[in-house]
Amino acid sequence: MNFYSPISFLFLLGIIPIILMYLLKKKHERIEISSTYLWKKAIKDMEANTPWQKLKKNLLLLLQILIFTLIVLALTEPYIISESMNVENLIIVLDKSTSMQSTDIKESRFNMAKEEIEKIVDNLRKESYVTLITMGNKPEILLNKGNDKGLIRKKLRNIQVGNSSDNIEDTLSLIRAMTKGMKNYRVIFYTDKGIEEELKNITVKNIKKDKSQNIAIEKLTHAVDNGKMSVLITVTNYSNLEKTGDLTLYVDNEIYDVKEVTIKGKNSRNIYFDVPSNSGLLEAEIDINDDLKIDNKRYHVIKNTLYKKVLLTTKGNLFLEKAISLNNNVELYKSNKILEDIRGYDLYVYDGMIPDKLPLDGNIVIFDPPKNNGIINVKGKVMEGELKIKEDELFNYVDMDFASRGMKVFETPKWGVPILLLNDYPVMVKGMKDKQKFIIAGFDLHETDFPLKTDFPIFISNILDYTLNIKGQENIKIFSGEEINIEILPKTEIAYVITPSGLKKKIAPPFPVAPYTDTNETGIYKIIQESASGDIISYFATNINTKQESNINFEYTLKGTTTELGDNKGEVYSSLQSLFIWLALIFLALEWVVYNRGY
Amino acid sequence: MANSKINISLLKKLETLKLNSNFILNKGYSGSRKSKAKGSSIEFSDYREYVPGDDFRKIDWNAYGRFQKLFVKLFMEEREASINIFLDTSKSMAFGSPKKSYIALNLSMVFAYLSLANLDRINLYTINNGKLDNTGYLKGKNMTSRVINFLEKVKFESREDMLNLIPENQYKQGISIIISDLFSDNFEEVIKYLSYLKQNIIVLQILSKEELNPTIRGDVKLIDSETENEIDISGSNSILKAYEKNLNKFLNNINEICKKYGCYYTFLSNETPLEKIIFDSLIKAGILR
């Protein structure tokens, strides 16, 4: 037997005054009689016949103490683990998703559930085996068929509530798989969500309270329009009451703006902010006291590599055009004639033509330069020969084995190095001229079968990578607990992730990099890729899945047949409170009889 | 103490009564008590054949005339009886309404008066300062006033068990009358002792209504008037039943003992009027006639 409120045992002190009252009252009426000769015999006789006679003298006191004790016991809300929990295999599922952090029950729903599970474990039969499963965004078996109570308790205590969403579907299918062919089992599911599926022998313990209060920032996003950046924040009030609080926007870790927001119950509001167009990291926080704090903050990373503008000047090269536009970070502009005096592009690609004066603000890639171009000296055309490939990042994962109808050979310029040679004449040169990166290739793509090969897009990607410094972190937005693929650049030697709380975690080597899973903490994660050419930094943001987790008050109906099947009859606890109240009443009646009959 | 006063007017009604004579009396001075021994009183008892040596004055000549044989007339020998009246003056006797002591005192007086009137010797014992006190042997009707004086001074205050004290003395063969509530475990001892001393024993047990039918309710502390022992009682049906059972056992036990030693025993309630006791109960019990 266990007690929900053992503190009520303090009331037992009330027995003392009852006894004291008895002792005081026990001053019997004194009657002088002729002789106690016969009385002594009578008492002796009674005691001989009924050994409890001595007690009988205080029967009323005993009854009163008993009644009082029963009432106190009722106050302590005693319960026992119900018989149906005493099965051979007990599968306990604990929801550790975000909403379980809600503080509407005791310390939190999660702690409450843990406490209850611990009580079940305490009352477990020796021959019962416990399987402990936690449910985050995927189910996790912490303990399979253990019956060492100490171990179970230890495992249980070590469970931390997460920031992830739940995955009831996967959890149920895991349970279904586990219990296949298993006899004599029971599943207790501790969650604050509804389980609408049909499952045998399941008891769903809903850890939730009505009318919980929660405010969540559901959306934090940005838009660029005409070079101006604006931020949209959606705040949702999941409670019934109107709430007012300050909404703070942080830009690049500094307070940028605060607005007071009032949201009606069960309503959402969109709030807009204008932010500088070079903003990188956004954080929004709503300062309203509620039962679930973690979703009062939201983070957003504005793609740190803004779209790179590439100008392709060609009389028509579909291959090049397609290969360049494959890169999502590139905004491709085309021109089929030479544009003089242009600027504003990150990269200029010239195919078969070249302006008199090359732009000075972007890197430059030239295919098939004409003679007398003023940038590189074309010595002639070699029709055939042996291609010699120097080791270079441009050729990573690229096989330069292609057929060609001839290539222009160059004289090696001072600023560059040849990376591809035909019969020892440079046909491809790469280099840094002042602050501009140059790649010049002496072949017309149309005169080769290179674009038809799978290596071609890689080759172009390598070129863009080199010339645009593209930081290829595609995915910058995940929900807490989900895994993220971190895109490591080929040249990266060591890669780290710095968590929002400042922990530096090495993720590479080894290569290839495994998906990063330690994303429970919400906030902005920094990825650092160290390479010989400097560190490349990117970010991703981890947020709560507010759609699933923030509506801590949500109502649902148990549509599943779990309850209707009668399988759910096994309440985990049987409260003994009413039993004790009844017993107290019965004894009270008994006392009345005793008092009246004068036994 | 009106209750315990002696009812002198009673004495006038006692003229017709006598103690039953079926008691073996001691060989003492001749008195007016008929003895089982044949003697020289005027009261005829029987005939027997003359044997030489008999007092020929007692030969019934009329019988000789009729039967041609010498018969001697036998006469009842009337002897004085030695009567010990043990009046229990312990405090427990001073309870009841009327007090048991009232009955006891008057019965003592009745027996003393009847005995004195019958030319018996009486000795009245009471308890005084933890010892048996007695009047000494008194004889003759004129001693009645002394008895009355003695009885009037008696106080029922003793804390001693009279039955404990009786065996301390020697008594002449005769009649012993015990008037008490007999709340003692020594009763059998006393009867045994008195029987050994060839006493004819009359036991008059007086109990009050409260003792016969107690009506205690609730939690009370009962205090023994003599020993001042205290016992806590929760007045309940079961204890009253146990009391009743023990009372019956107690009375039966006394009855048994009396039968065993051939005593006359009468149980008296303090509620029975004194005259009814004397003229009804005691006569029915064969103590008076």
PDB file of N, CA, C and O in Angstrom, chain A residues 22 25-43 45-46 49 53 56-58 597-599, chain B residues 92 95 183-185 211 214 216 219-225 229-234 236-237 239 242-243 245-247 250:
ATOM      1  N   TYR A  22      -9.395  10.665  27.269  1.00  0.00           N
ATOM      2  CA  TYR A  22      -9.820   9.450  27.956  1.00  0.00           C
ATOM      3  C   TYR A  22      -9.209   9.340  29.335  1.00  0.00           C
ATOM      4  O   TYR A  22      -9.871   8.991  30.293  1.00  0.00           O
ATOM      5  N   LYS A  25     -10.902  11.711  31.488  1.00  0.00           N
ATOM      6  CA  LYS A  25     -12.275  11.310  31.732  1.00  0.00           C
ATOM      7  C   LYS A  25     -12.315  10.082  32.624  1.00  0.00           C
ATOM      8  O   LYS A  25     -13.263   9.843  33.337  1.00  0.00           O
ATOM      9  N   LYS A  26     -11.205   9.310  32.570  1.00  0.00           N
ATOM     10  CA  LYS A  26     -11.177   8.039  33.277  1.00  0.00           C
ATOM     11  C   LYS A  26     -11.309   8.188  34.790  1.00  0.00           C
ATOM     12  O   LYS A  26     -11.348   7.210  35.510  1.00  0.00           O
ATOM     13  N   LYS A  27     -11.312   9.425  35.287  1.00  0.00           N
ATOM     14  CA  LYS A  27     -11.601   9.620  36.700  1.00  0.00           C
ATOM     15  C   LYS A  27     -13.003   9.070  36.926  1.00  0.00           C
ATOM     16  O   LYS A  27     -13.999   9.758  36.758  1.00  0.00           O
ATOM     17  N   HIS A  28     -13.025   7.826  37.340  1.00  0.00           N
ATOM     18  CA  HIS A  28     -14.316   7.163  37.479  1.00  0.00           C
ATOM     19  C   HIS A  28     -15.117   7.800  38.594  1.00  0.00           C
ATOM     20  O   HIS A  28     -14.575   8.363  39.524  1.00  0.00           O
ATOM     21  N   GLU A  29     -16.362   7.623  38.448  1.00  0.00           N
ATOM     22  CA  GLU A  29     -17.243   7.975  39.549  1.00  0.00           C
ATOM     23  C   GLU A  29     -16.896   7.019  40.683  1.00  0.00           C
ATOM     24  O   GLU A  29     -16.804   5.809  40.482  1.00  0.00           O
ATOM     25  N   ARG A  30     -16.637   7.571  41.822  1.00  0.00           N
ATOM     26  CA  ARG A  30     -16.223   6.689  42.920  1.00  0.00           C
ATOM     27  C   ARG A  30     -17.448   6.266  43.707  1.00  0.00           C
ATOM     28  O   ARG A  30     -18.228   7.096  44.158  1.00  0.00           O
ATOM     29  N   ILE A  31     -17.614   4.986  43.830  1.00  0.00           N
ATOM     30  CA  ILE A  31     -18.761   4.480  44.582  1.00  0.00           C
ATOM     31  C   ILE A  31     -18.233   3.564  45.677  1.00  0.00           C
ATOM     32  O   ILE A  31     -17.478   2.631  45.401  1.00  0.00           O
ATOM     33  N   GLU A  32     -18.624   3.868  46.912  1.00  0.00           N
ATOM     34  CA  GLU A  32     -18.214   2.988  47.992  1.00  0.00           C
ATOM     35  C   GLU A  32     -19.285   1.909  48.119  1.00  0.00           C
ATOM     36  O   GLU A  32     -20.471   2.216  48.217  1.00  0.00           O
ATOM     37  N   ILE A  33     -18.842   0.703  48.053  1.00  0.00           N
ATOM     38  CA  ILE A  33     -19.809  -0.375  48.224  1.00  0.00           C
ATOM     39  C   ILE A  33     -19.382  -1.226  49.407  1.00  0.00           C
ATOM     40  O   ILE A  33     -18.260  -1.094  49.901  1.00  0.00           O
ATOM     41  N   SER A  34     -20.290  -2.066  49.855  1.00  0.00           N
ATOM     42  CA  SER A  34     -20.008  -2.871  51.040  1.00  0.00           C
ATOM     43  C   SER A  34     -18.734  -3.667  50.855  1.00  0.00           C
ATOM     44  O   SER A  34     -17.830  -3.603  51.663  1.00  0.00           O
ATOM     45  N   SER A  35     -18.670  -4.372  49.741  1.00  0.00           N
ATOM     46  CA  SER A  35     -17.496  -5.205  49.549  1.00  0.00           C
ATOM     47  C   SER A  35     -17.288  -5.439  48.062  1.00  0.00           C
ATOM     48  O   SER A  35     -18.241  -5.566  47.306  1.00  0.00           O
ATOM     49  N   THR A  36     -16.039  -5.462  47.696  1.00  0.00           N
ATOM     50  CA  THR A  36     -15.753  -5.734  46.293  1.00  0.00           C
ATOM     51  C   THR A  36     -15.492  -7.214  46.074  1.00  0.00           C
ATOM     52  O   THR A  36     -15.047  -7.630  45.021  1.00  0.00           O
ATOM     53  N   TYR A  37     -15.777  -7.976  47.146  1.00  0.00           N
ATOM     54  CA  TYR A  37     -15.489  -9.405  47.131  1.00  0.00           C
ATOM     55  C   TYR A  37     -16.024 -10.096  45.877  1.00  0.00           C
ATOM     56  O   TYR A  37     -15.295 -10.740  45.132  1.00  0.00           O
ATOM     57  N   LEU A  38     -17.299  -9.848  45.619  1.00  0.00           N
ATOM     58  CA  LEU A  38     -17.918 -10.522  44.469  1.00  0.00           C
ATOM     59  C   LEU A  38     -17.483  -9.903  43.155  1.00  0.00           C
ATOM     60  O   LEU A  38     -17.349 -10.573  42.139  1.00  0.00           O
ATOM     61  N   TRP A  39     -17.275  -8.587  43.179  1.00  0.00           N
ATOM     62  CA  TRP A  39     -16.859  -7.896  41.950  1.00  0.00           C
ATOM     63  C   TRP A  39     -15.524  -8.428  41.466  1.00  0.00           C
ATOM     64  O   TRP A  39     -15.321  -8.636  40.281  1.00  0.00           O
ATOM     65  N   LYS A  40     -14.622  -8.598  42.431  1.00  0.00           N
ATOM     66  CA  LYS A  40     -13.299  -9.108  42.055  1.00  0.00           C
ATOM     67  C   LYS A  40     -13.441 -10.448  41.362  1.00  0.00           C
ATOM     68  O   LYS A  40     -12.808 -10.714  40.343  1.00  0.00           O
ATOM     69  N   LYS A  41     -14.288 -11.267  41.962  1.00  0.00           N
ATOM     70  CA  LYS A  41     -14.490 -12.598  41.383  1.00  0.00           C
ATOM     71  C   LYS A  41     -15.080 -12.487  39.986  1.00  0.00           C
ATOM     72  O   LYS A  41     -14.690 -13.211  39.062  1.00  0.00           O
ATOM     73  N   ALA A  42     -16.039 -11.550  39.878  1.00  0.00           N
ATOM     74  CA  ALA A  42     -16.700 -11.394  38.578  1.00  0.00           C
ATOM     75  C   ALA A  42     -15.701 -10.967  37.514  1.00  0.00           C
ATOM     76  O   ALA A  42     -15.672 -11.503  36.407  1.00  0.00           O
ATOM     77  N   ILE A  43     -14.838 -10.011  37.884  1.00  0.00           N
ATOM     78  CA  ILE A  43     -13.859  -9.520  36.910  1.00  0.00           C
ATOM     79  C   ILE A  43     -12.892 -10.618  36.532  1.00  0.00           C
ATOM     80  O   ILE A  43     -12.572 -10.846  35.362  1.00  0.00           O
ATOM     81  N   ASP A  45     -13.398 -13.703  36.681  1.00  0.00           N
ATOM     82  CA  ASP A  45     -14.145 -14.664  35.892  1.00  0.00           C
ATOM     83  C   ASP A  45     -14.203 -14.218  34.434  1.00  0.00           C
ATOM     84  O   ASP A  45     -13.932 -14.967  33.509  1.00  0.00           O
ATOM     85  N   MET A  46     -14.526 -12.918  34.263  1.00  0.00           N
ATOM     86  CA  MET A  46     -14.642 -12.393  32.903  1.00  0.00           C
ATOM     87  C   MET A  46     -13.313 -12.434  32.201  1.00  0.00           C
ATOM     88  O   MET A  46     -13.217 -12.775  31.012  1.00  0.00           O
ATOM     89  N   ASN A  49     -12.532 -15.899  31.139  1.00  0.00           N
ATOM     90  CA  ASN A  49     -13.299 -16.351  29.986  1.00  0.00           C
ATOM     91  C   ASN A  49     -12.897 -15.648  28.708  1.00  0.00           C
ATOM     92  O   ASN A  49     -12.783 -16.258  27.658  1.00  0.00           O
ATOM     93  N   GLN A  53     -10.763  -9.072  27.764  1.00  0.00           N
ATOM     94  CA  GLN A  53     -11.682  -8.299  28.564  1.00  0.00           C
ATOM     95  C   GLN A  53     -11.082  -6.983  29.005  1.00  0.00           C
ATOM     96  O   GLN A  53     -11.764  -5.975  29.086  1.00  0.00           O
ATOM     97  N   LYS A  56     -11.652  -4.659  26.539  1.00  0.00           N
ATOM     98  CA  LYS A  56     -13.058  -4.338  26.406  1.00  0.00           C
ATOM     99  C   LYS A  56     -13.426  -3.131  27.258  1.00  0.00           C
ATOM    100  O   LYS A  56     -14.294  -2.360  26.918  1.00  0.00           O
ATOM    101  N   LYS A  57     -12.670  -3.006  28.341  1.00  0.00           N
ATOM    102  CA  LYS A  57     -12.930  -1.885  29.223  1.00  0.00           C
ATOM    103  C   LYS A  57     -12.785  -0.582  28.446  1.00  0.00           C
ATOM    104  O   LYS A  57     -13.474   0.379  28.677  1.00  0.00           O
ATOM    105  N   ASN A  58     -11.834  -0.620  27.512  1.00  0.00           N
ATOM    106  CA  ASN A  58     -11.584   0.592  26.745  1.00  0.00           C
ATOM    107  C   ASN A  58     -12.085   0.471  25.316  1.00  0.00           C
ATOM    108  O   ASN A  58     -11.564   1.091  24.418  1.00  0.00           O
ATOM    109  N   ARG A 597     -25.558  -0.009  23.871  1.00  0.00           N
ATOM    110  CA  ARG A 597     -25.808  -1.277  24.538  1.00  0.00           C
ATOM    111  C   ARG A 597     -24.967  -1.406  25.798  1.00  0.00           C
ATOM    112  O   ARG A 597     -25.229  -2.255  26.639  1.00  0.00           O
ATOM    113  N   GLY A 598     -23.980  -0.569  25.897  1.00  0.00           N
ATOM    114  CA  GLY A 598     -23.170  -0.569  27.113  1.00  0.00           C
ATOM    115  C   GLY A 598     -22.358  -1.825  27.289  1.00  0.00           C
ATOM    116  O   GLY A 598     -22.158  -2.301  28.400  1.00  0.00           O
ATOM    117  N   TYR A 599     -21.884  -2.380  26.185  1.00  0.00           N
ATOM    118  CA  TYR A 599     -21.036  -3.557  26.336  1.00  0.00           C
ATOM    119  C   TYR A 599     -19.764  -3.198  27.064  1.00  0.00           C
ATOM    120  O   TYR A 599     -19.192  -2.158  26.823  1.00  0.00           O
TER     121      TYR A 599
ATOM    122  N   SER B  92     -19.049  -3.580  56.081  1.00  0.00           N
ATOM    123  CA  SER B  92     -19.879  -3.960  54.926  1.00  0.00           C
ATOM    124  C   SER B  92     -21.325  -4.195  55.333  1.00  0.00           C
ATOM    125  O   SER B  92     -22.228  -4.143  54.496  1.00  0.00           O
ATOM    126  N   PHE B  95     -24.458  -1.328  55.032  1.00  0.00           N
ATOM    127  CA  PHE B  95     -24.935  -0.881  53.718  1.00  0.00           C
ATOM    128  C   PHE B  95     -26.337  -1.388  53.461  1.00  0.00           C
ATOM    129  O   PHE B  95     -26.791  -2.352  54.089  1.00  0.00           O
ATOM    130  N   PHE B 183     -19.060 -12.268  53.254  1.00  0.00           N
ATOM    131  CA  PHE B 183     -18.110 -11.944  52.182  1.00  0.00           C
ATOM    132  C   PHE B 183     -16.709 -12.328  52.625  1.00  0.00           C
ATOM    133  O   PHE B 183     -15.897 -11.491  52.989  1.00  0.00           O
ATOM    134  N   SER B 184     -16.439 -13.582  52.556  1.00  0.00           N
ATOM    135  CA  SER B 184     -15.147 -14.060  53.040  1.00  0.00           C
ATOM    136  C   SER B 184     -14.857 -15.409  52.413  1.00  0.00           C
ATOM    137  O   SER B 184     -15.762 -16.155  52.054  1.00  0.00           O
ATOM    138  N   ASP B 185     -13.589 -15.682  52.294  1.00  0.00           N
ATOM    139  CA  ASP B 185     -13.214 -16.995  51.778  1.00  0.00           C
ATOM    140  C   ASP B 185     -13.014 -18.006  52.897  1.00  0.00           C
ATOM    141  O   ASP B 185     -12.683 -19.158  52.662  1.00  0.00           O
ATOM    142  N   GLU B 211     -26.407  -5.637  46.547  1.00  0.00           N
ATOM    143  CA  GLU B 211     -25.480  -6.748  46.358  1.00  0.00           C
ATOM    144  C   GLU B 211     -26.113  -7.866  45.537  1.00  0.00           C
ATOM    145  O   GLU B 211     -25.425  -8.564  44.795  1.00  0.00           O
ATOM    146  N   PRO B 214     -27.050  -5.599  41.457  1.00  0.00           N
ATOM    147  CA  PRO B 214     -26.371  -4.301  41.281  1.00  0.00           C
ATOM    148  C   PRO B 214     -26.804  -3.625  39.993  1.00  0.00           C
ATOM    149  O   PRO B 214     -27.113  -4.285  39.002  1.00  0.00           O
ATOM    150  N   ILE B 216     -24.999  -1.059  38.275  1.00  0.00           N
ATOM    151  CA  ILE B 216     -23.913  -0.122  37.970  1.00  0.00           C
ATOM    152  C   ILE B 216     -23.870   0.150  36.482  1.00  0.00           C
ATOM    153  O   ILE B 216     -23.949  -0.742  35.661  1.00  0.00           O
ATOM    154  N   ASP B 219     -18.544   3.858  33.576  1.00  0.00           N
ATOM    155  CA  ASP B 219     -17.260   3.565  34.216  1.00  0.00           C
ATOM    156  C   ASP B 219     -17.279   4.076  35.643  1.00  0.00           C
ATOM    157  O   ASP B 219     -17.475   5.266  35.888  1.00  0.00           O
ATOM    158  N   VAL B 220     -17.063   3.163  36.565  1.00  0.00           N
ATOM    159  CA  VAL B 220     -17.048   3.584  37.964  1.00  0.00           C
ATOM    160  C   VAL B 220     -15.863   2.946  38.660  1.00  0.00           C
ATOM    161  O   VAL B 220     -15.304   1.956  38.196  1.00  0.00           O
ATOM    162  N   LYS B 221     -15.509   3.570  39.745  1.00  0.00           N
ATOM    163  CA  LYS B 221     -14.462   3.002  40.563  1.00  0.00           C
ATOM    164  C   LYS B 221     -15.154   2.512  41.832  1.00  0.00           C
ATOM    165  O   LYS B 221     -15.766   3.308  42.542  1.00  0.00           O
ATOM    166  N   LEU B 222     -15.098   1.229  42.060  1.00  0.00           N
ATOM    167  CA  LEU B 222     -15.745   0.676  43.241  1.00  0.00           C
ATOM    168  C   LEU B 222     -14.731   0.607  44.378  1.00  0.00           C
ATOM    169  O   LEU B 222     -13.607   0.177  44.185  1.00  0.00           O
ATOM    170  N   ILE B 223     -15.150   1.078  45.516  1.00  0.00           N
ATOM    171  CA  ILE B 223     -14.242   1.097  46.658  1.00  0.00           C
ATOM    172  C   ILE B 223     -14.790   0.178  47.734  1.00  0.00           C
ATOM    173  O   ILE B 223     -15.930   0.308  48.173  1.00  0.00           O
ATOM    174  N   ASP B 224     -13.966  -0.722  48.124  1.00  0.00           N
ATOM    175  CA  ASP B 224     -14.362  -1.656  49.167  1.00  0.00           C
ATOM    176  C   ASP B 224     -14.386  -0.901  50.492  1.00  0.00           C
ATOM    177  O   ASP B 224     -13.413  -0.271  50.894  1.00  0.00           O
ATOM    178  N   SER B 225     -15.524  -0.969  51.178  1.00  0.00           N
ATOM    179  CA  SER B 225     -15.667  -0.181  52.402  1.00  0.00           C
ATOM    180  C   SER B 225     -14.710  -0.656  53.486  1.00  0.00           C
ATOM    181  O   SER B 225     -14.287   0.126  54.322  1.00  0.00           O
ATOM    182  N   ASN B 229      -9.950  -1.210  48.964  1.00  0.00           N
ATOM    183  CA  ASN B 229      -9.456  -1.577  47.642  1.00  0.00           C
ATOM    184  C   ASN B 229     -10.316  -0.913  46.580  1.00  0.00           C
ATOM    185  O   ASN B 229     -11.515  -0.776  46.757  1.00  0.00           O
ATOM    186  N   GLU B 230      -9.646  -0.535  45.509  1.00  0.00           N
ATOM    187  CA  GLU B 230     -10.421   0.086  44.436  1.00  0.00           C
ATOM    188  C   GLU B 230     -10.387  -0.810  43.212  1.00  0.00           C
ATOM    189  O   GLU B 230      -9.342  -1.350  42.864  1.00  0.00           O
ATOM    190  N   ILE B 231     -11.509  -0.935  42.575  1.00  0.00           N
ATOM    191  CA  ILE B 231     -11.482  -1.596  41.271  1.00  0.00           C
ATOM    192  C   ILE B 231     -12.309  -0.799  40.282  1.00  0.00           C
ATOM    193  O   ILE B 231     -13.325  -0.203  40.636  1.00  0.00           O
ATOM    194  N   ASP B 232     -11.790  -0.778  39.058  1.00  0.00           N
ATOM    195  CA  ASP B 232     -12.475  -0.040  38.000  1.00  0.00           C
ATOM    196  C   ASP B 232     -13.423  -0.979  37.275  1.00  0.00           C
ATOM    197  O   ASP B 232     -13.048  -2.060  36.864  1.00  0.00           O
ATOM    198  N   ILE B 233     -14.616  -0.509  37.154  1.00  0.00           N
ATOM    199  CA  ILE B 233     -15.622  -1.319  36.469  1.00  0.00           C
ATOM    200  C   ILE B 233     -16.228  -0.482  35.354  1.00  0.00           C
ATOM    201  O   ILE B 233     -16.560   0.685  35.564  1.00  0.00           O
ATOM    202  N   SER B 234     -16.292  -1.069  34.163  1.00  0.00           N
ATOM    203  CA  SER B 234     -17.098  -0.443  33.128  1.00  0.00           C
ATOM    204  C   SER B 234     -18.429  -1.170  33.160  1.00  0.00           C
ATOM    205  O   SER B 234     -18.515  -2.327  32.792  1.00  0.00           O
ATOM    206  N   SER B 236     -21.145  -2.848  32.291  1.00  0.00           N
ATOM    207  CA  SER B 236     -21.644  -3.373  31.032  1.00  0.00           C
ATOM    208  C   SER B 236     -22.464  -4.624  31.350  1.00  0.00           C
ATOM    209  O   SER B 236     -22.371  -5.173  32.443  1.00  0.00           O
ATOM    210  N   ASN B 237     -23.222  -5.021  30.386  1.00  0.00           N
ATOM    211  CA  ASN B 237     -24.071  -6.193  30.589  1.00  0.00           C
ATOM    212  C   ASN B 237     -23.246  -7.406  30.963  1.00  0.00           C
ATOM    213  O   ASN B 237     -23.629  -8.203  31.815  1.00  0.00           O
ATOM    214  N   ILE B 239     -20.382  -7.650  32.488  1.00  0.00           N
ATOM    215  CA  ILE B 239     -19.847  -7.724  33.847  1.00  0.00           C
ATOM    216  C   ILE B 239     -20.974  -7.969  34.826  1.00  0.00           C
ATOM    217  O   ILE B 239     -20.809  -8.685  35.826  1.00  0.00           O
ATOM    218  N   ALA B 242     -21.564 -11.541  34.722  1.00  0.00           N
ATOM    219  CA  ALA B 242     -20.513 -12.258  35.445  1.00  0.00           C
ATOM    220  C   ALA B 242     -20.730 -12.125  36.940  1.00  0.00           C
ATOM    221  O   ALA B 242     -20.515 -13.073  37.713  1.00  0.00           O
ATOM    222  N   TYR B 243     -21.185 -10.941  37.370  1.00  0.00           N
ATOM    223  CA  TYR B 243     -21.440 -10.728  38.794  1.00  0.00           C
ATOM    224  C   TYR B 243     -22.543 -11.658  39.283  1.00  0.00           C
ATOM    225  O   TYR B 243     -22.422 -12.332  40.302  1.00  0.00           O
ATOM    226  N   LYS B 245     -23.543 -14.371  38.018  1.00  0.00           N
ATOM    227  CA  LYS B 245     -23.085 -15.756  38.010  1.00  0.00           C
ATOM    228  C   LYS B 245     -22.262 -16.054  39.266  1.00  0.00           C
ATOM    229  O   LYS B 245     -22.445 -17.082  39.931  1.00  0.00           O
ATOM    230  N   ASN B 246     -21.397 -15.111  39.587  1.00  0.00           N
ATOM    231  CA  ASN B 246     -20.546 -15.319  40.758  1.00  0.00           C
ATOM    232  C   ASN B 246     -21.322 -15.240  42.054  1.00  0.00           C
ATOM    233  O   ASN B 246     -20.997 -15.925  43.025  1.00  0.00           O
ATOM    234  N   LEU B 247     -22.348 -14.403  42.058  1.00  0.00           N
ATOM    235  CA  LEU B 247     -23.193 -14.308  43.251  1.00  0.00           C
ATOM    236  C   LEU B 247     -23.877 -15.648  43.498  1.00  0.00           C
ATOM    237  O   LEU B 247     -23.868 -16.170  44.625  1.00  0.00           O
ATOM    238  N   PHE B 250     -21.482 -18.111  44.681  1.00  0.00           N
ATOM    239  CA  PHE B 250     -21.131 -17.810  46.066  1.00  0.00           C
ATOM    240  C   PHE B 250     -22.214 -18.329  47.028  1.00  0.00           C
ATOM    241  O   PHE B 250     -21.926 -19.020  48.011  1.00  0.00           O
TER     242      PHE B 250
END
